[in-house]
Amino acid sequence: MNDPGLDSAINDNAAYFEKSQKYGEEGEEEAEEDYFTPSRWWFSSTGFPLIAGTFGPISNAFSICALVQYWRASIPGEDEGKGTRIPDPKWLLAVNAISLVFALMANIALLLNMARRISFAVSQPITIVGWYVASFLLIALVVAAHARLKLPSPPNHVFTGAYYFGMIAAVLYFIVASLMVVTVYGAYQGRYSKEFKLTMSQRTLMLQTIAFVVYVLLGALVFSRIENWNYLDAVYWADVTLLTVGLGDFAPMTHLGRALLFPFSIVGTVFLGLVIGSIRALILERGKEKLEIRMTEKIRETAMRNLNWRKEKIKLGWFGKHKLKMESLSKEDRLEQEFLIMRKVQDSAAQRRRWTSLAISASVWVVLWLIGAVVFQKAERKQNWSYFQSIYFSYVALMTIGYGDLRPNTYAGKAFFVFWSLLAVPTLTILISNLGDTLVRQIRDLTLWVGSWTVLPGESSVRKKLKKAASKYRRGRGGKEDIGTEFAGGRSGETRAQGQRKPPDGTDGLDHAAEELESNERGEAELAARRGDQPAENAHVFHYMLIKEIRQILSHVNESPPRKYSYEEWSRFLELVGEDVGSAKQENIERSETNGRTRKRKPWSWLSSKSPLMSNKSEAEWVLEKLVITMEEKLKKQKEEAERESKEKSGQ
C-alpha cells in the first residue's frame, strides 16, 4: 500500500472477515454434508425432540388430571354425570404421584437441555428414564385397576375420566421416551450433533405449550369452584371453549363466571395461537425446507440419469419430459442450458413438495377423523351412536363448528375428546395452509385468468393473449424456449418488484465495514489513476465493484419469497469470485487455496451436487458468503503487500 494511513483499516476489516467466515475445500465439503445429512436425519435430530417437547407438558397435564380425581365412581343408572366417587387406595395415589414426579423431572431436563443450561449427555438419560418410569408406573396402575386387583368395587361402578387420562398419559410418555431414544441413538452414531440446533421459536415451543396447559388447568380450577363443576368436567369445558368448538353441554351460569369468561377466552386463545403458530412454522417452514431438499436431489439425480444431449431431451420424472434444441451449442451455451434445467428441477421439486405436503396433511386429518369416530362410537355406546353419527360428530368438532346436537356424555368420551381435539385443531390449521398453497392458489389463478379474458380489465388485448398462449403451447412441445424463455428474463425480476427489507440481524457490522472499504477503494483507485499506475487502478476498481456488490446483496438476503437470480446475474457474481464458469480453462486448472494448498478443480456443472443452486442457503446468502470470502482474500493480499513494502523500506 502506498498510503500507510489505510493499513489499520485494512487490517481491522481483514480480521473482521476472517472471524466471520469459513472458507476452502473443507468448508465446501462440510456445507455439502450439512445440506444432505440433516434432510435425511432431520426428524430424529430436530423433529422428534420438538414433538417430545410439545407432548411432554400435555402428558404432565393428563397425569395431573389422573391424580386429582378418584378413578372410580358408582352410578345409580345410565347417567355417569350423577355418579358418586369411590375413594382410591393410598398406594394408588402414591404410585400415581411418583409417576408424575418422574415425568416432571424428565420434562425439566429436556427444557433445560433445549435452553442450553445442561448438556445433552446429562439431560437425555434423565429425560428418557423419567418418561419410561412414569409410563410403566401408570400402565401398572391402569392394569391393576382394570383387573380389580385390591380394588373392591360395587357392580355398577365405572371408571372416571381420571382413569382414562392416566391411560392416555401412559401411552404418551412411552411414545415421547421412544422418540428421544431414536434421537440419542442418531447422535451417538455421529449422524448429527449431540446438541440441539434449534431456532429461538423452536426452543420456545415447549415453554409455550407449558404456559397453555398450565393456563387450562388453572382456568378449569377457577371455573370449577365458581360454577360448582367437577374438576375434570371443567377441564373438558376449558378445552371446548379455547378451541372454539362450543358444544354447549357446559356453560357458565353465574355472573362471575360469565364475566371471567371474557378475559379467560381471549388470553387462552392467544396462548393457543402461539402454540399452533409455532407448530405450523415447524412443519410448514422447516419441514417444507427439508422435504424440498430431498425432492430436489431426487429430481436432479433423475435429470442427470436421463439427460441425453444427442437426443435433445430431458426427463425430470414420470411425466416431466422436455425437449431441447442443442445442435452446435458452445460450452457457454450448454452451461446456460444446465442452469435453466436446474431451474426446472427446482420448480418441479417445489410443486411436488406442495402436493405431497397436502396429501400428508389431508391423510393425517382423515385418519384423525375416522379413528376418532371409531373411539367415540365405542365410548358413547350408552347413547347408541351409529358409526355415521360418530363420523358426523367428529367432523363437526374437527371443523370447530360445534352444533351441540351430539356431544360426549361418558367419562371416556370426554377424556378422549380433550386429547383428540388438541391434535385435531393444529392438523386442520396445517391442512388449510397446504390447501392455500395448492388448490386455493390454482382456483385463484384460474379465476383471475377467466376474469382477464372476460370482465376484468387487463393490459394485454385478447389477440396478444392468444399469441402468448400459442407460444406457451409451442414451448411445451419442445425447443430451447421450453426452459430458456421462462427463466432467461431472470426470475429475480419477480422479486425486484417486491419491497426490499432491511438487512438481516448481525449484518450491520458487515455493512459498515463494506461501506468503509468501498470509500477507501474508491479513493485508492483515484490516486492510482492520477499517478498513472494502471494495474493498481484496475485492482482498486475491482475491489470497489466487489464491495459495492456485497452491499447490494445484503439487501436481498431477507426478501420473501427468496430472490432467484438470472443466469446473467449468476455469471457476473461467479466471475467476481473467480468462478468464471464460461471459461474453458475451468475444467482442469489448479487453484491455490488460502491455506497454501492446491487442488484440481472438477469440471463445472450447474447440475452437480455442489452447484450453488443445490445449496442449503438461499441464493442471496450463498452469493454474499462467496463475495465476502473473496473480499477477505483480497484484504489479506493487500495486507501482505503492505507488510512486504514496509520491510523493503525499512531494509533500505
XYZ file of C-alpha atoms in Angstrom:
652
model
C 0.000 0.000 0.000
C 1.302 3.403 -0.923
C -0.787 5.100 1.716
C 0.254 3.790 5.165
C -2.703 5.538 6.721
C -5.061 2.892 5.362
C -3.156 -0.077 6.787
C -5.022 -0.110 10.079
C -8.445 -0.011 8.408
C -7.480 -2.848 6.076
C -6.039 -4.932 8.914
C -9.106 -4.401 11.090
C -11.527 -5.291 8.305
C -9.453 -8.311 7.305
C -9.637 -9.529 10.887
C -13.409 -8.950 10.875
C -13.956 -11.022 7.739
C -11.580 -13.711 8.946
C -13.608 -14.202 12.102
C -16.943 -14.103 10.254
C -16.410 -16.710 7.513
C -15.187 -20.237 6.851
C -13.629 -20.979 3.527
C -11.702 -23.532 1.494
C -12.204 -27.118 0.489
C -13.049 -28.337 3.995
C -15.782 -25.715 4.307
C -17.307 -26.741 0.971
C -17.320 -30.419 1.948
C -18.881 -29.572 5.313
C -21.548 -27.466 3.605
C -22.398 -30.305 1.235
C -22.657 -32.748 4.138
C -24.798 -30.253 6.039
C -27.099 -29.987 3.015
C -27.897 -33.675 2.628
C -27.459 -35.240 6.076
C -29.953 -33.081 8.039
C -32.617 -33.688 5.405
C -32.274 -37.437 5.961
C -31.998 -37.234 9.747
C -34.000 -34.078 10.393
C -36.873 -35.836 12.140
C -34.632 -37.648 14.615
C -32.336 -34.665 15.212
C -34.943 -31.896 15.387
C -38.483 -33.144 14.752
C -38.561 -35.820 17.482
C -37.221 -33.535 20.269
C -39.777 -30.888 19.327
C -42.595 -33.450 19.334
C -41.407 -34.639 22.742
C -41.171 -31.053 23.951
C -44.758 -30.442 22.837
C -46.427 -33.613 24.100
C -44.366 -33.892 27.280
C -46.168 -30.989 29.019
C -49.521 -32.216 27.685
C -48.788 -35.633 29.192
C -47.967 -33.958 32.511
C -51.328 -32.183 32.400
C -53.091 -35.512 31.840
C -51.119 -37.030 34.748
C -52.297 -34.211 36.993
C -55.868 -34.900 35.883
C -55.320 -38.568 36.736
C -54.046 -37.658 40.202
C -56.507 -35.047 41.460
C -59.681 -37.130 40.972
C -60.752 -40.609 42.045
C -60.528 -43.327 39.398
C -63.902 -44.952 40.067
C -67.478 -43.847 40.557
C -70.714 -45.590 41.462
C -73.618 -44.633 39.225
C -77.280 -45.204 40.066
C -78.377 -45.545 36.445
C -77.118 -44.725 32.984
C -76.097 -41.133 33.658
C -72.413 -41.071 34.577
C -72.638 -37.401 35.470
C -74.599 -38.309 38.624
C -72.129 -40.874 39.897
C -70.695 -40.987 43.408
C -66.913 -41.015 43.629
C -65.265 -44.072 45.188
C -62.071 -43.239 47.138
C -58.849 -44.757 45.804
C -56.431 -46.715 47.996
C -53.420 -44.821 49.285
C -50.928 -46.970 47.340
C -52.603 -45.977 44.059
C -52.311 -42.298 44.919
C -48.670 -42.758 45.982
C -47.639 -44.573 42.799
C -49.564 -42.042 40.722
C -47.737 -39.175 42.433
C -44.338 -40.859 41.968
C -45.096 -41.270 38.266
C -45.884 -37.569 37.977
C -42.621 -36.626 39.747
C -40.541 -38.707 37.316
C -42.387 -37.185 34.353
C -41.844 -33.637 35.620
C -38.133 -34.324 36.099
C -37.935 -35.614 32.528
C -39.652 -32.510 31.162
C -37.458 -30.152 33.170
C -34.313 -31.908 31.946
C -35.421 -31.644 28.309
C -36.382 -27.995 28.743
C -33.003 -27.125 30.286
C -31.227 -29.001 27.515
C -33.145 -27.079 24.852
C -32.286 -23.861 26.693
C -28.609 -24.981 26.723
C -28.454 -24.951 30.506
C -27.355 -28.572 30.856
C -25.582 -30.828 28.379
C -27.108 -33.407 26.063
C -25.245 -36.247 27.788
C -26.668 -35.306 31.190
C -30.229 -34.385 30.226
C -31.167 -37.203 27.868
C -30.721 -40.113 30.300
C -32.840 -38.208 32.828
C -35.480 -37.449 30.193
C -35.693 -40.941 28.735
C -35.569 -42.837 32.046
C -38.019 -40.419 33.671
C -40.623 -40.803 30.937
C -40.250 -44.570 30.748
C -40.609 -44.935 34.522
C -43.667 -42.649 34.512
C -45.176 -44.661 31.663
C -44.593 -48.084 33.258
C -45.936 -46.952 36.627
C -49.146 -45.635 35.038
C -49.509 -48.752 32.905
C -49.192 -50.856 36.057
C -51.865 -48.783 37.779
C -54.226 -48.988 34.794
C -53.811 -52.767 34.596
C -54.264 -53.136 38.356
C -57.393 -51.003 38.374
C -58.893 -52.684 35.342
C -58.184 -56.165 36.707
C -59.756 -55.091 40.020
C -56.675 -56.110 41.965
C -57.147 -54.917 45.543
C -59.861 -52.531 44.324
C -63.195 -53.838 45.625
C -65.957 -52.025 43.747
C -69.737 -52.248 43.507
C -71.186 -53.952 40.417
C -72.455 -50.719 38.888
C -69.151 -48.827 39.121
C -67.431 -47.144 36.193
C -64.006 -45.652 35.654
C -63.923 -41.888 35.753
C -62.124 -39.511 33.444
C -59.065 -39.615 35.752
C -58.560 -43.280 34.848
C -58.704 -42.550 31.139
C -56.430 -39.505 31.454
C -53.915 -41.769 33.205
C -54.178 -44.275 30.360
C -53.581 -41.580 27.711
C -50.651 -40.130 29.698
C -49.017 -43.577 29.956
C -49.149 -44.042 26.192
C -47.827 -40.548 25.514
C -44.920 -40.953 27.951
C -43.887 -44.176 26.261
C -44.067 -42.615 22.787
C -42.052 -39.479 23.596
C -39.440 -41.506 25.502
C -39.049 -43.818 22.492
C -38.663 -40.828 20.165
C -35.857 -39.475 22.341
C -34.160 -42.886 22.266
C -34.035 -42.596 18.466
C -32.639 -39.058 18.788
C -29.898 -40.167 21.180
C -29.046 -43.170 19.017
C -28.575 -40.996 15.940
C -26.447 -38.514 17.875
C -24.110 -41.177 19.240
C -23.892 -42.743 15.786
C -22.458 -39.447 14.559
C -25.383 -38.622 12.284
C -25.714 -35.145 13.787
C -24.528 -33.046 16.687
C -25.269 -34.039 20.275
C -26.571 -30.537 20.906
C -29.968 -29.422 19.598
C -29.591 -26.898 16.771
C -32.924 -25.208 17.340
C -34.112 -21.771 16.391
C -35.441 -19.419 19.033
C -39.062 -20.155 18.060
C -38.380 -23.893 18.268
C -36.826 -23.558 21.712
C -39.804 -21.585 22.979
C -42.335 -24.135 21.684
C -42.024 -26.198 24.857
C -42.413 -23.086 27.028
C -45.491 -22.038 25.067
C -47.021 -25.489 25.480
C -46.315 -25.428 29.217
C -47.908 -21.995 29.505
C -51.011 -23.166 27.629
C -51.602 -26.350 29.652
C -50.983 -24.539 32.954
C -53.465 -21.869 31.884
C -56.078 -24.518 31.025
C -55.613 -26.375 34.322
C -55.735 -23.215 36.440
C -58.702 -21.853 34.498
C -60.530 -25.136 34.981
C -59.808 -24.964 38.721
C -61.225 -21.448 38.987
C -64.386 -22.186 36.990
C -64.970 -25.487 38.790
C -65.181 -23.570 42.071
C -67.307 -20.746 40.663
C -69.772 -22.943 38.725
C -69.645 -25.909 41.145
C -68.450 -28.262 38.413
C -66.422 -31.410 38.728
C -62.781 -30.506 38.034
C -62.365 -32.828 35.041
C -65.640 -31.536 33.597
C -64.160 -28.046 33.944
C -61.023 -29.199 32.084
C -63.254 -30.547 29.312
C -65.186 -27.241 29.228
C -61.974 -25.182 29.070
C -60.744 -27.297 26.149
C -64.026 -26.957 24.263
C -64.069 -23.210 24.931
C -60.485 -22.304 23.998
C -60.553 -24.476 20.873
C -63.774 -22.648 19.868
C -65.735 -25.878 19.411
C -68.567 -24.838 21.731
C -70.689 -27.986 22.162
C -72.996 -26.283 24.651
C -73.126 -29.046 27.275
C -71.334 -26.837 29.813
C -71.728 -23.079 30.087
C -71.113 -20.603 32.912
C -74.374 -19.694 34.646
C -73.172 -17.295 37.338
C -72.485 -13.618 36.719
C -68.917 -14.020 37.959
C -68.305 -16.980 35.654
C -69.677 -15.151 32.649
C -67.648 -12.052 33.474
C -64.429 -14.067 33.805
C -65.134 -15.830 30.517
C -64.175 -12.690 28.571
C -60.540 -12.439 29.710
C -60.175 -16.222 30.031
C -61.132 -16.913 26.424
C -59.075 -14.028 24.991
C -55.871 -14.854 26.857
C -56.344 -18.575 26.254
C -56.826 -18.026 22.532
C -53.580 -16.042 22.463
C -51.711 -18.902 24.166
C -53.280 -21.400 21.794
C -52.383 -19.232 18.805
C -48.749 -19.102 19.920
C -48.549 -22.884 20.195
C -50.330 -23.546 16.905
C -48.245 -20.861 15.183
C -45.012 -22.469 16.372
C -46.168 -25.949 15.333
C -47.294 -24.607 11.976
C -43.960 -22.861 11.450
C -42.108 -26.023 12.414
C -43.993 -28.232 9.976
C -44.738 -25.817 7.141
C -41.453 -23.921 7.098
C -38.711 -26.167 8.437
C -40.366 -29.393 7.338
C -41.117 -27.863 3.937
C -37.477 -26.899 3.510
C -36.173 -30.384 4.313
C -38.800 -32.114 2.179
C -37.994 -29.863 -0.759
C -34.270 -30.558 -0.354
C -34.853 -34.293 -0.664
C -37.168 -33.898 -3.642
C -34.778 -31.521 -5.398
C -31.959 -34.026 -5.020
C -34.085 -36.913 -6.313
C -35.309 -34.956 -9.340
C -31.759 -33.706 -10.021
C -30.468 -37.286 -9.978
C -33.283 -38.300 -12.332
C -32.374 -35.434 -14.661
C -28.692 -36.424 -14.610
C -29.516 -40.040 -15.445
C -31.923 -39.160 -18.225
C -30.174 -36.145 -19.739
C -29.391 -37.003 -23.353
C -27.742 -34.191 -25.293
C -27.785 -36.156 -28.550
C -31.485 -36.967 -28.406
C -32.098 -33.414 -27.222
C -34.416 -34.300 -24.364
C -34.503 -34.320 -20.588
C -36.691 -36.352 -18.264
C -37.429 -34.957 -14.798
C -39.863 -37.650 -13.669
C -42.694 -39.859 -14.844
C -44.448 -37.053 -16.669
C -41.780 -34.337 -16.733
C -40.245 -34.638 -20.198
C -38.862 -31.631 -22.040
C -37.209 -31.348 -25.425
C -34.274 -29.078 -26.159
C -32.637 -27.869 -29.344
C -28.983 -28.471 -28.598
C -27.369 -28.543 -32.036
C -23.968 -26.808 -32.337
C -24.012 -25.422 -28.820
C -20.886 -23.877 -27.358
C -19.665 -24.726 -23.878
C -21.091 -21.489 -22.513
C -24.490 -22.148 -24.126
C -24.521 -25.640 -22.676
C -23.790 -24.280 -19.212
C -26.683 -21.885 -19.635
C -28.918 -24.806 -20.578
C -27.777 -26.674 -17.466
C -28.681 -23.627 -15.386
C -32.147 -23.466 -16.929
C -32.616 -27.217 -16.469
C -31.732 -26.776 -12.810
C -34.400 -24.096 -12.552
C -36.876 -26.629 -13.938
C -35.678 -29.126 -11.332
C -36.287 -26.578 -8.579
C -39.766 -25.751 -9.848
C -40.683 -29.427 -10.206
C -39.442 -30.129 -6.674
C -41.375 -27.184 -5.237
C -44.569 -28.259 -6.987
C -44.149 -31.889 -5.925
C -43.424 -30.799 -2.360
C -46.608 -28.712 -2.214
C -48.822 -31.565 -3.357
C -47.013 -34.090 -1.172
C -47.497 -31.839 1.858
C -51.181 -31.538 1.013
C -51.520 -35.319 0.658
C -49.781 -35.929 4.007
C -51.775 -33.319 5.940
C -55.047 -34.456 4.341
C -54.260 -38.083 5.187
C -53.497 -37.230 8.814
C -56.711 -35.209 9.022
C -58.792 -38.055 7.581
C -57.146 -40.597 9.915
C -57.902 -38.397 12.926
C -61.457 -38.007 11.707
C -62.205 -41.692 11.061
C -60.290 -43.153 14.004
C -61.795 -40.531 16.301
C -65.238 -41.588 15.089
C -64.480 -45.223 15.982
C -63.380 -44.293 19.505
C -66.374 -42.020 20.098
C -68.757 -44.739 18.906
C -67.284 -47.175 21.419
C -67.106 -44.615 24.233
C -70.679 -43.404 23.701
C -72.292 -46.800 23.274
C -74.771 -45.905 26.000
C -76.107 -43.221 23.640
C -76.367 -45.854 20.879
C -74.386 -43.815 18.387
C -74.102 -45.357 14.964
C -70.798 -45.055 13.119
C -72.333 -42.445 10.831
C -73.373 -40.379 13.845
C -69.838 -40.670 15.200
C -68.416 -39.544 11.860
C -70.845 -36.629 11.836
C -69.922 -35.597 15.378
C -66.176 -35.949 14.700
C -66.458 -33.837 11.562
C -68.468 -31.093 13.270
C -65.965 -30.996 16.145
C -62.918 -31.252 13.881
C -64.086 -28.286 11.836
C -64.845 -26.416 15.121
C -68.488 -25.971 14.019
C -69.930 -27.304 17.262
C -73.697 -27.618 16.724
C -74.127 -29.370 20.069
C -76.785 -31.818 18.879
C -74.369 -34.676 19.597
C -71.806 -34.494 22.381
C -69.875 -36.909 24.596
C -71.560 -37.764 27.908
C -69.314 -40.533 29.251
C -66.085 -40.169 31.210
C -64.164 -41.956 28.477
C -65.673 -39.834 25.710
C -64.843 -36.527 27.427
C -61.277 -37.545 28.280
C -60.596 -38.736 24.762
C -62.175 -35.595 23.301
C -59.706 -33.382 25.194
C -56.735 -35.313 23.800
C -58.204 -35.736 20.308
C -59.154 -32.083 19.908
C -55.647 -30.919 20.865
C -54.379 -32.963 17.911
C -57.192 -32.037 15.545
C -57.018 -28.241 15.624
C -53.313 -27.891 14.653
C -53.836 -30.555 11.989
C -56.723 -28.586 10.491
C -54.621 -25.399 10.521
C -51.799 -27.118 8.626
C -54.246 -28.650 6.149
C -55.799 -25.244 5.406
C -52.325 -23.750 4.846
C -51.412 -26.543 2.433
C -54.707 -26.088 0.627
C -53.825 -22.420 0.224
C -50.539 -23.382 -1.442
C -52.168 -25.780 -3.916
C -55.882 -25.955 -4.688
C -56.784 -22.484 -3.473
C -53.891 -20.961 -5.416
C -54.932 -22.760 -8.607
C -58.563 -21.721 -8.188
C -57.438 -18.135 -7.596
C -55.202 -18.168 -10.662
C -57.981 -19.710 -12.762
C -60.451 -17.061 -11.541
C -58.050 -14.249 -12.401
C -57.343 -15.798 -15.809
C -61.051 -16.152 -16.628
C -61.658 -12.624 -15.390
C -58.862 -11.207 -17.521
C -60.469 -12.775 -20.594
C -63.950 -11.560 -19.731
C -64.880 -8.684 -17.444
C -61.706 -7.710 -15.600
C -59.518 -5.032 -17.215
C -56.115 -6.138 -18.457
C -53.022 -4.673 -20.001
C -52.985 -7.031 -22.997
C -55.543 -7.425 -25.740
C -57.223 -10.740 -26.471
C -55.101 -11.096 -29.589
C -51.883 -10.753 -27.608
C -53.121 -13.265 -25.064
C -53.874 -15.765 -27.817
C -50.366 -15.333 -29.188
C -48.895 -15.788 -25.724
C -50.941 -18.946 -25.141
C -49.836 -20.337 -28.507
C -46.225 -19.565 -27.662
C -46.510 -21.407 -24.350
C -48.029 -24.385 -26.157
C -45.114 -24.481 -28.592
C -42.630 -24.319 -25.724
C -44.375 -27.249 -24.137
C -43.971 -29.212 -27.365
C -40.213 -28.690 -27.478
C -37.403 -26.343 -28.255
C -34.836 -24.429 -26.331
C -37.522 -21.938 -25.395
C -39.187 -24.656 -23.343
C -36.894 -23.801 -20.492
C -34.966 -20.783 -21.649
C -37.819 -18.384 -22.268
C -39.295 -18.990 -18.849
C -36.117 -18.122 -16.980
C -33.871 -16.182 -19.347
C -35.553 -12.951 -18.417
C -34.412 -13.566 -14.868
C -36.546 -14.922 -12.098
C -35.195 -12.136 -9.987
C -37.464 -9.766 -11.849
C -40.364 -11.128 -9.817
C -38.692 -10.405 -6.527
C -37.433 -6.982 -7.557
C -40.990 -5.763 -7.694
C -41.339 -6.591 -4.039
C -40.192 -4.291 -1.291
C -36.721 -4.824 -0.010
C -36.346 -5.454 3.654
C -33.658 -4.258 5.972
C -30.503 -6.375 6.162
C -30.736 -9.399 8.448
C -29.722 -9.226 12.067
C -25.968 -9.427 12.524
C -25.079 -7.861 9.172
C -24.968 -4.255 10.338
C -21.291 -4.614 11.204
C -20.583 -6.222 7.856
C -22.404 -3.453 6.007
C -20.490 -0.805 7.934
C -17.178 -2.498 7.149
C -18.123 -2.809 3.475
C -19.116 0.862 3.343
C -15.777 1.902 4.831
C -13.831 -0.284 2.427
C -15.869 0.933 -0.536
C -14.918 4.514 0.252
C -11.260 3.574 0.719
C -11.084 1.650 -2.548
C -12.707 4.469 -4.487
C -10.111 6.872 -3.142
C -7.242 4.472 -3.865
C -8.445 3.990 -7.440
C -8.472 7.746 -7.977
C -4.956 8.093 -6.540
C -3.652 5.281 -8.745
C -5.230 6.879 -11.831
C -3.542 10.213 -11.061
C -0.105 8.723 -10.865
C -0.704 6.534 -13.974
C -0.487 3.167 -12.193
C -2.882 1.163 -14.379
C -2.531 -2.244 -12.608
C -3.179 -0.648 -9.210
C -6.117 1.291 -10.606
C -7.643 -1.889 -12.071
C -7.171 -3.718 -8.777
C -8.835 -0.999 -6.742
C -11.682 -0.674 -9.237
C -12.254 -4.429 -8.918
C -12.255 -4.153 -5.132
C -14.709 -1.277 -5.353
C -17.048 -3.333 -7.584
C -16.768 -6.294 -5.234
C -17.635 -4.283 -2.138
C -20.472 -2.485 -3.895
C -21.935 -5.856 -4.899
C -21.705 -7.051 -1.286
C -23.710 -4.084 -0.076
C -26.310 -4.697 -2.776
C -26.661 -8.415 -1.929
C -27.126 -7.563 1.744
C -30.480 -6.010 0.875
C -31.589 -9.234 -0.858
C -30.965 -11.681 1.993
C -34.297 -11.309 3.799
C -36.581 -10.916 0.778
C -39.674 -13.084 0.713
C -40.017 -15.120 -1.389
C -36.248 -15.629 -1.645
C -34.675 -13.886 -4.622
C -33.697 -16.001 -7.619
C -31.042 -14.579 -9.883
C -30.909 -14.888 -13.654
C -28.121 -16.671 -15.488
C -26.528 -13.342 -16.432
C -26.515 -12.226 -12.795
C -25.019 -15.517 -11.677
C -22.329 -15.236 -14.328
C -21.385 -11.802 -13.025
C -21.284 -12.984 -9.417
C -19.197 -16.041 -10.206
C -16.792 -14.006 -12.278
C -16.282 -11.665 -9.321
C -15.434 -14.564 -7.000
C -13.115 -16.211 -9.514
C -15.525 -18.870 -10.762
C -15.742 -17.959 -14.435
C -17.969 -20.862 -15.465
C -17.925 -19.862 -19.103
C -14.190 -20.261 -19.415
C -12.804 -23.421 -20.950
C -9.849 -23.140 -18.591
C -12.093 -24.084 -15.697
C -12.020 -27.776 -16.474
C -8.547 -28.710 -15.243
C -6.955 -25.704 -13.640
C -5.004 -25.740 -10.408
C -6.390 -23.300 -7.882
C -4.333 -22.035 -4.962
C -6.171 -22.111 -1.643
C -5.782 -19.522 1.100
C -4.119 -22.075 3.394
C -1.364 -22.741 0.883
C -2.670 -25.993 -0.591
C -3.643 -26.557 -4.194
C -6.238 -28.864 -5.670
C -7.518 -29.712 -9.119
C -10.944 -28.219 -9.765
C -13.537 -30.554 -11.229
C -15.395 -29.558 -14.405
C -18.124 -27.089 -13.579
C -21.748 -28.133 -13.894
C -24.918 -26.465 -12.697
C -26.419 -29.942 -12.298
C -23.775 -31.232 -9.884
C -24.441 -31.698 -6.181
C -22.038 -28.809 -5.464
C -23.915 -26.387 -7.667
C -24.852 -23.119 -5.939
C -28.477 -23.920 -6.759
C -28.180 -27.063 -4.601
C -27.010 -25.161 -1.539
C -28.929 -25.244 1.729
C -28.623 -21.463 1.774
C -30.715 -19.045 -0.223
C -29.137 -17.738 -3.407
C -28.518 -14.327 -1.856
C -26.849 -15.907 1.189
C -24.631 -18.099 -0.995
C -23.530 -15.180 -3.161
C -22.950 -12.963 -0.135
C -20.793 -15.573 1.568
C -18.649 -16.122 -1.539
C -18.242 -12.394 -2.113
C -17.155 -11.892 1.491
C -14.665 -14.762 1.227
C -13.236 -13.231 -1.941
C -13.045 -9.850 -0.234
C -11.223 -11.454 2.664
C -8.631 -12.948 0.330
C -8.080 -9.588 -1.346
C -7.680 -7.845 2.004
C -5.156 -10.424 3.136
C -3.235 -9.975 -0.074
C -3.199 -6.186 0.417
C -2.030 -6.667 3.979
C 0.829 -8.935 2.856
C 1.844 -6.453 0.162
C 1.793 -3.605 2.692
C 3.971 -5.597 5.088
C 6.378 -6.543 2.301
C 6.694 -2.904 1.160
C 7.217 -1.832 4.755
C 10.039 -4.362 5.168
C 11.649 -3.263 1.909
C 11.544 0.378 3.003
C 12.963 -0.432 6.424
C 15.711 -2.502 4.750
C 16.723 0.485 2.701
